[in-house]
Short mmCIF file of C-alpha atoms in Angstrom, two decimals:
data_model
loop_
_atom_site.label_atom_id
_atom_site.label_comp_id
_atom_site.label_asym_id
_atom_site.label_seq_id
_atom_site.Cartn_x
_atom_site.Cartn_y
_atom_site.Cartn_z
CA MET H 835 -28.27 9.55 -0.79
CA LYS H 836 -27.19 7.67 -3.88
CA SER H 837 -29.84 6.37 -6.26
CA LYS H 838 -30.20 2.64 -6.88
CA THR H 839 -28.70 3.03 -10.34
CA VAL H 840 -25.61 4.78 -8.99
CA ARG H 841 -25.22 2.12 -6.29
CA LYS H 842 -25.42 -0.62 -8.89
CA LEU H 843 -22.76 1.12 -11.00
CA ASP H 844 -20.57 1.40 -7.91
CA LEU H 845 -20.92 -2.34 -7.31
CA VAL H 846 -20.02 -3.06 -10.93
CA MET H 847 -16.89 -0.91 -10.68
CA GLN H 848 -15.89 -2.59 -7.42
CA ALA H 849 -16.34 -5.97 -9.09
CA LEU H 850 -14.19 -4.88 -12.05
CA ILE H 851 -11.42 -3.72 -9.73
CA CYS H 852 -11.46 -7.08 -7.94
CA VAL H 853 -11.50 -8.91 -11.28
CA SER H 854 -8.49 -6.87 -12.39
CA LEU H 855 -6.56 -7.89 -9.28
CA VAL H 856 -7.50 -11.55 -9.78
CA LEU H 857 -6.33 -11.35 -13.40
CA PHE H 858 -3.03 -9.93 -12.23
CA SER H 859 -2.61 -12.87 -9.85
CA ILE H 860 -3.50 -15.43 -12.50
CA GLU H 861 -0.89 -13.98 -14.87
CA THR H 862 1.81 -14.86 -12.34
CA LEU H 863 1.01 -18.59 -12.57
CA PRO H 864 3.76 -20.58 -14.34
CA ASP H 865 3.24 -22.51 -17.56
CA LEU H 866 0.06 -20.77 -18.64
CA LYS H 867 -1.26 -21.81 -22.04
CA SER H 868 -1.09 -19.29 -24.84
CA SER H 869 -4.88 -19.42 -25.15
CA THR H 870 -5.22 -18.56 -21.46
CA ARG H 871 -2.82 -15.65 -21.82
CA ALA H 872 -4.80 -14.40 -24.80
CA TRP H 873 -8.02 -14.59 -22.75
CA LEU H 874 -6.37 -12.72 -19.90
CA ARG H 875 -5.19 -10.06 -22.33
CA CYS H 876 -8.71 -9.56 -23.69
CA ALA H 877 -10.13 -9.33 -20.19
CA GLU H 878 -7.47 -6.76 -19.23
CA ILE H 879 -8.27 -4.67 -22.30
CA PHE H 880 -11.97 -4.72 -21.40
CA VAL H 881 -11.26 -3.58 -17.83
CA VAL H 882 -8.95 -0.80 -19.04
CA VAL H 883 -11.52 0.42 -21.56
CA VAL H 884 -14.16 0.68 -18.83
CA PHE H 885 -11.76 2.49 -16.50
CA THR H 886 -10.73 4.82 -19.32
CA ILE H 887 -14.34 5.72 -20.13
CA GLU H 888 -14.92 6.38 -16.44
CA TYR H 889 -11.85 8.62 -16.22
CA ILE H 890 -12.81 10.60 -19.32
CA ALA H 891 -16.34 11.10 -17.98
CA ARG H 892 -15.11 12.28 -14.60
CA PHE H 893 -12.54 14.57 -16.24
CA TYR H 894 -15.27 16.04 -18.45
CA LEU H 895 -17.41 16.78 -15.37
CA GLY H 896 -14.65 17.81 -12.96
CA GLY H 897 -11.92 19.16 -15.22
CA ILE H 898 -8.46 19.95 -13.85
CA ARG H 899 -9.78 19.95 -10.29
CA PHE H 900 -10.68 16.28 -10.63
CA ALA H 901 -7.42 15.40 -12.41
CA ALA H 902 -5.35 17.00 -9.63
CA SER H 903 -7.30 15.36 -6.80
CA PHE H 904 -6.10 12.26 -4.96
CA LEU H 905 -8.76 10.01 -6.47
CA GLY H 906 -8.20 11.54 -9.90
CA ILE H 907 -4.51 10.69 -9.76
CA ILE H 908 -5.35 7.15 -8.62
CA ASP H 909 -7.80 6.76 -11.52
CA LEU H 910 -5.13 7.89 -13.97
CA MET H 911 -2.48 5.60 -12.50
CA ALA H 912 -4.93 2.70 -12.76
CA ILE H 913 -5.01 2.93 -16.56
CA MET H 914 -1.64 4.43 -17.48
CA PRO H 915 0.43 1.22 -17.02
CA PHE H 916 -1.57 -0.44 -19.79
CA TYR H 917 -1.04 2.37 -22.30
CA LEU H 918 2.59 2.92 -21.34
CA SER H 919 3.41 -0.77 -21.76
CA LEU H 920 2.27 -0.58 -25.40
CA GLY H 921 5.34 1.49 -26.24
CA PHE H 922 7.96 -0.60 -24.46
CA ASP H 923 9.60 -3.93 -25.03
CA LEU H 924 8.65 -7.04 -23.08
CA ARG H 925 11.37 -6.53 -20.49
CA ALA H 926 9.73 -3.30 -19.32
CA ILE H 927 6.18 -4.66 -19.19
CA ARG H 928 6.75 -6.44 -15.87
CA ALA H 929 7.31 -3.11 -14.12
CA PHE H 930 4.15 -1.64 -15.60
CA ARG H 931 2.17 -4.75 -14.64
CA LEU H 932 3.19 -4.20 -11.04
CA MET H 933 1.83 -0.64 -11.19
CA ARG H 934 -1.61 -2.10 -11.92
CA LEU H 935 -1.90 -2.87 -8.22
CA VAL H 936 -2.68 0.83 -7.75
CA ARG H 937 -6.19 -0.08 -8.88
CA VAL H 938 -6.94 -1.46 -5.45
CA LEU H 939 -6.95 2.17 -4.23
CA LYS H 940 -9.86 2.88 -6.56
CA LEU H 941 -12.04 0.97 -4.13
CA ALA H 942 -11.88 4.04 -1.88
CA ARG H 943 -14.22 5.79 -4.30
CA TYR H 944 -16.93 3.15 -4.29
CA ASN H 945 -16.78 1.55 -0.84
CA ARG H 946 -18.09 3.57 2.12
CA ALA H 947 -15.95 1.73 4.65
CA ILE H 948 -12.76 2.36 2.69
CA ALA H 949 -13.80 5.96 2.05
CA ARG H 950 -14.30 6.40 5.79
CA PHE H 951 -10.85 4.95 6.43
CA HIS H 952 -9.34 7.42 3.95
CA ARG H 953 -11.20 10.28 5.65
CA ALA H 954 -9.89 9.06 9.02
CA PHE H 955 -6.33 9.04 7.69
CA VAL H 956 -6.78 12.63 6.49
CA ILE H 957 -8.10 13.67 9.91
CA ALA H 958 -5.13 12.13 11.73
CA ARG H 959 -2.46 12.80 9.10
CA GLU H 960 -0.49 15.19 11.31
CA GLU H 961 -0.42 12.65 14.14
CA PHE H 962 0.67 9.92 11.72
CA ILE H 963 3.48 12.10 10.38
CA LEU H 964 4.64 12.86 13.91
CA PHE H 965 4.45 9.19 14.87
CA GLY H 966 6.37 8.17 11.75
CA PHE H 967 9.09 10.69 12.51
CA VAL H 968 9.43 9.44 16.10
CA ALA H 969 9.41 5.81 14.91
CA MET H 970 12.27 6.52 12.48
CA ILE H 971 14.30 8.08 15.28
CA LEU H 972 13.67 5.04 17.51
CA LEU H 973 14.68 2.69 14.70
CA TYR H 974 17.96 4.52 14.26
CA LEU H 975 18.69 4.61 17.99
CA ALA H 976 17.86 0.88 18.24
CA ALA H 977 20.26 0.08 15.40
CA VAL H 978 23.02 2.15 16.99
CA GLY H 979 22.45 0.56 20.40
CA ILE H 980 22.46 -3.06 19.26
CA HIS H 981 25.50 -2.41 17.07
CA HIS H 982 27.32 -1.13 20.16
CA PHE H 983 26.45 -4.21 22.23
CA GLU H 984 26.74 -6.95 19.60
CA HIS H 985 29.32 -5.82 17.05
CA ASP H 986 32.30 -7.45 18.77
CA ALA H 987 30.43 -10.70 19.49
CA GLN H 988 28.73 -10.95 16.06
CA PRO H 989 30.78 -8.89 13.60
CA GLU H 990 29.02 -10.34 10.54
CA ALA H 991 25.41 -9.96 11.69
CA PHE H 992 25.96 -6.49 13.18
CA ALA H 993 28.75 -5.25 10.94
CA SER H 994 27.44 -1.68 10.90
CA VAL H 995 24.50 0.46 11.93
CA PHE H 996 23.00 -0.17 8.50
CA HIS H 997 23.24 -3.93 8.98
CA SER H 998 21.62 -3.54 12.39
CA LEU H 999 18.59 -1.70 11.01
CA TRP H 1000 16.98 -4.98 9.90
CA TRP H 1001 17.17 -6.30 13.46
CA ALA H 1002 15.77 -3.00 14.76
CA VAL H 1003 12.76 -3.14 12.43
CA ALA H 1004 12.00 -6.79 13.30
CA THR H 1005 12.31 -6.11 17.02
CA LEU H 1006 10.44 -2.80 17.28
CA THR H 1007 7.53 -4.22 15.29
CA THR H 1008 7.60 -7.23 17.65
CA VAL H 1009 7.89 -9.59 14.67
CA GLY H 1010 11.17 -11.11 15.83
CA TYR H 1011 12.06 -13.38 12.89
CA GLY H 1012 14.92 -14.90 14.87
CA ASP H 1013 17.43 -14.79 12.02
CA VAL H 1014 19.50 -12.20 13.93
CA TYR H 1015 19.40 -12.00 17.72
CA PRO H 1016 21.63 -10.75 20.58
CA ILE H 1017 23.88 -13.11 22.52
CA THR H 1018 25.62 -10.71 24.93
CA PRO H 1019 24.09 -9.78 28.31
CA GLY H 1020 24.02 -6.09 27.37
CA GLY H 1021 22.40 -6.87 24.04
CA LYS H 1022 19.71 -8.99 25.72
CA VAL H 1023 18.85 -6.30 28.25
CA PHE H 1024 18.75 -3.70 25.47
CA THR H 1025 16.48 -5.97 23.42
CA THR H 1026 14.11 -6.43 26.36
CA LEU H 1027 13.69 -2.67 26.64
CA LEU H 1028 13.10 -2.38 22.91
CA LEU H 1029 10.44 -5.09 22.98
CA VAL H 1030 8.52 -3.10 25.60
CA ILE H 1031 8.83 0.02 23.46
CA GLY H 1032 7.78 -2.05 20.42
CA LEU H 1033 4.43 -2.81 22.04
CA GLY H 1034 3.79 0.93 22.11
CA ILE H 1035 4.96 1.29 18.51
CA VAL H 1036 2.26 -1.15 17.44
CA SER H 1037 -0.54 0.17 19.68
CA VAL H 1038 -0.19 3.91 18.97
CA PRO H 1039 -1.26 3.75 15.29
CA ALA H 1040 -4.19 1.51 16.22
CA GLY H 1041 -5.37 4.10 18.74
CA LEU H 1042 -4.96 6.93 16.25
CA ILE H 1043 -6.95 5.07 13.60
CA ALA H 1044 -9.73 4.13 16.03
CA SER H 1045 -10.09 7.74 17.20
CA ALA H 1046 -10.01 9.13 13.65
CA LEU H 1047 -12.57 6.56 12.45
CA GLY H 1048 -14.92 7.70 15.20
CA LYS H 1049 -14.56 11.31 14.07
CA ALA H 1050 -15.06 10.28 10.43
CA ARG H 1051 -18.29 8.49 11.32
CA GLU H 1052 -19.53 11.60 13.17
CA ILE H 1053 -18.80 13.70 10.08
CA GLU H 1054 -20.80 11.32 7.87
CA GLU H 1055 -23.76 11.40 10.22
#
């Protein structure tokens, strides 16, 4: 069991991660005053300093084993964008700012629920890989099928299998944006079948996660 002091430190780190994400969002607001940008810069420096001290401390205690671990890599990626951006011009900073979103993964270290979710993903990783492979095959077959049925009727929307992949993704995930849709009888029947398959595409990962979360909870207890 963690001591009260350790729990309090965990809460502080979680708060800093959330603050960092809020700062990132505020920086995207248009027409910010120079004084506001300066304040945001100071706040970002403070957050990075804290994260850097944490990383150095964990590296000192865990060494290369910590640095090569998943959470160690996440911790490093959470601070590297700041230091890398110091050596680049302003045009490159935007890309490094986007990398700061990796910090949200640091929550997995301090939050039990997120840590359990990560453990569940590790437990079911083989099933997820298999499911992802099958899903990619279904996406390709869906794109090929709709291209066959709709290419002659809608040569611009379904110009090739690659053009049809967007429709396949939207249909198999049951999102159905409606920007591209079949108009031929064959295409409509094919789409109906895909929509039924799409329900399974959505439900299978949910079942895998629920089962893995149950196993993760048993491991904790």
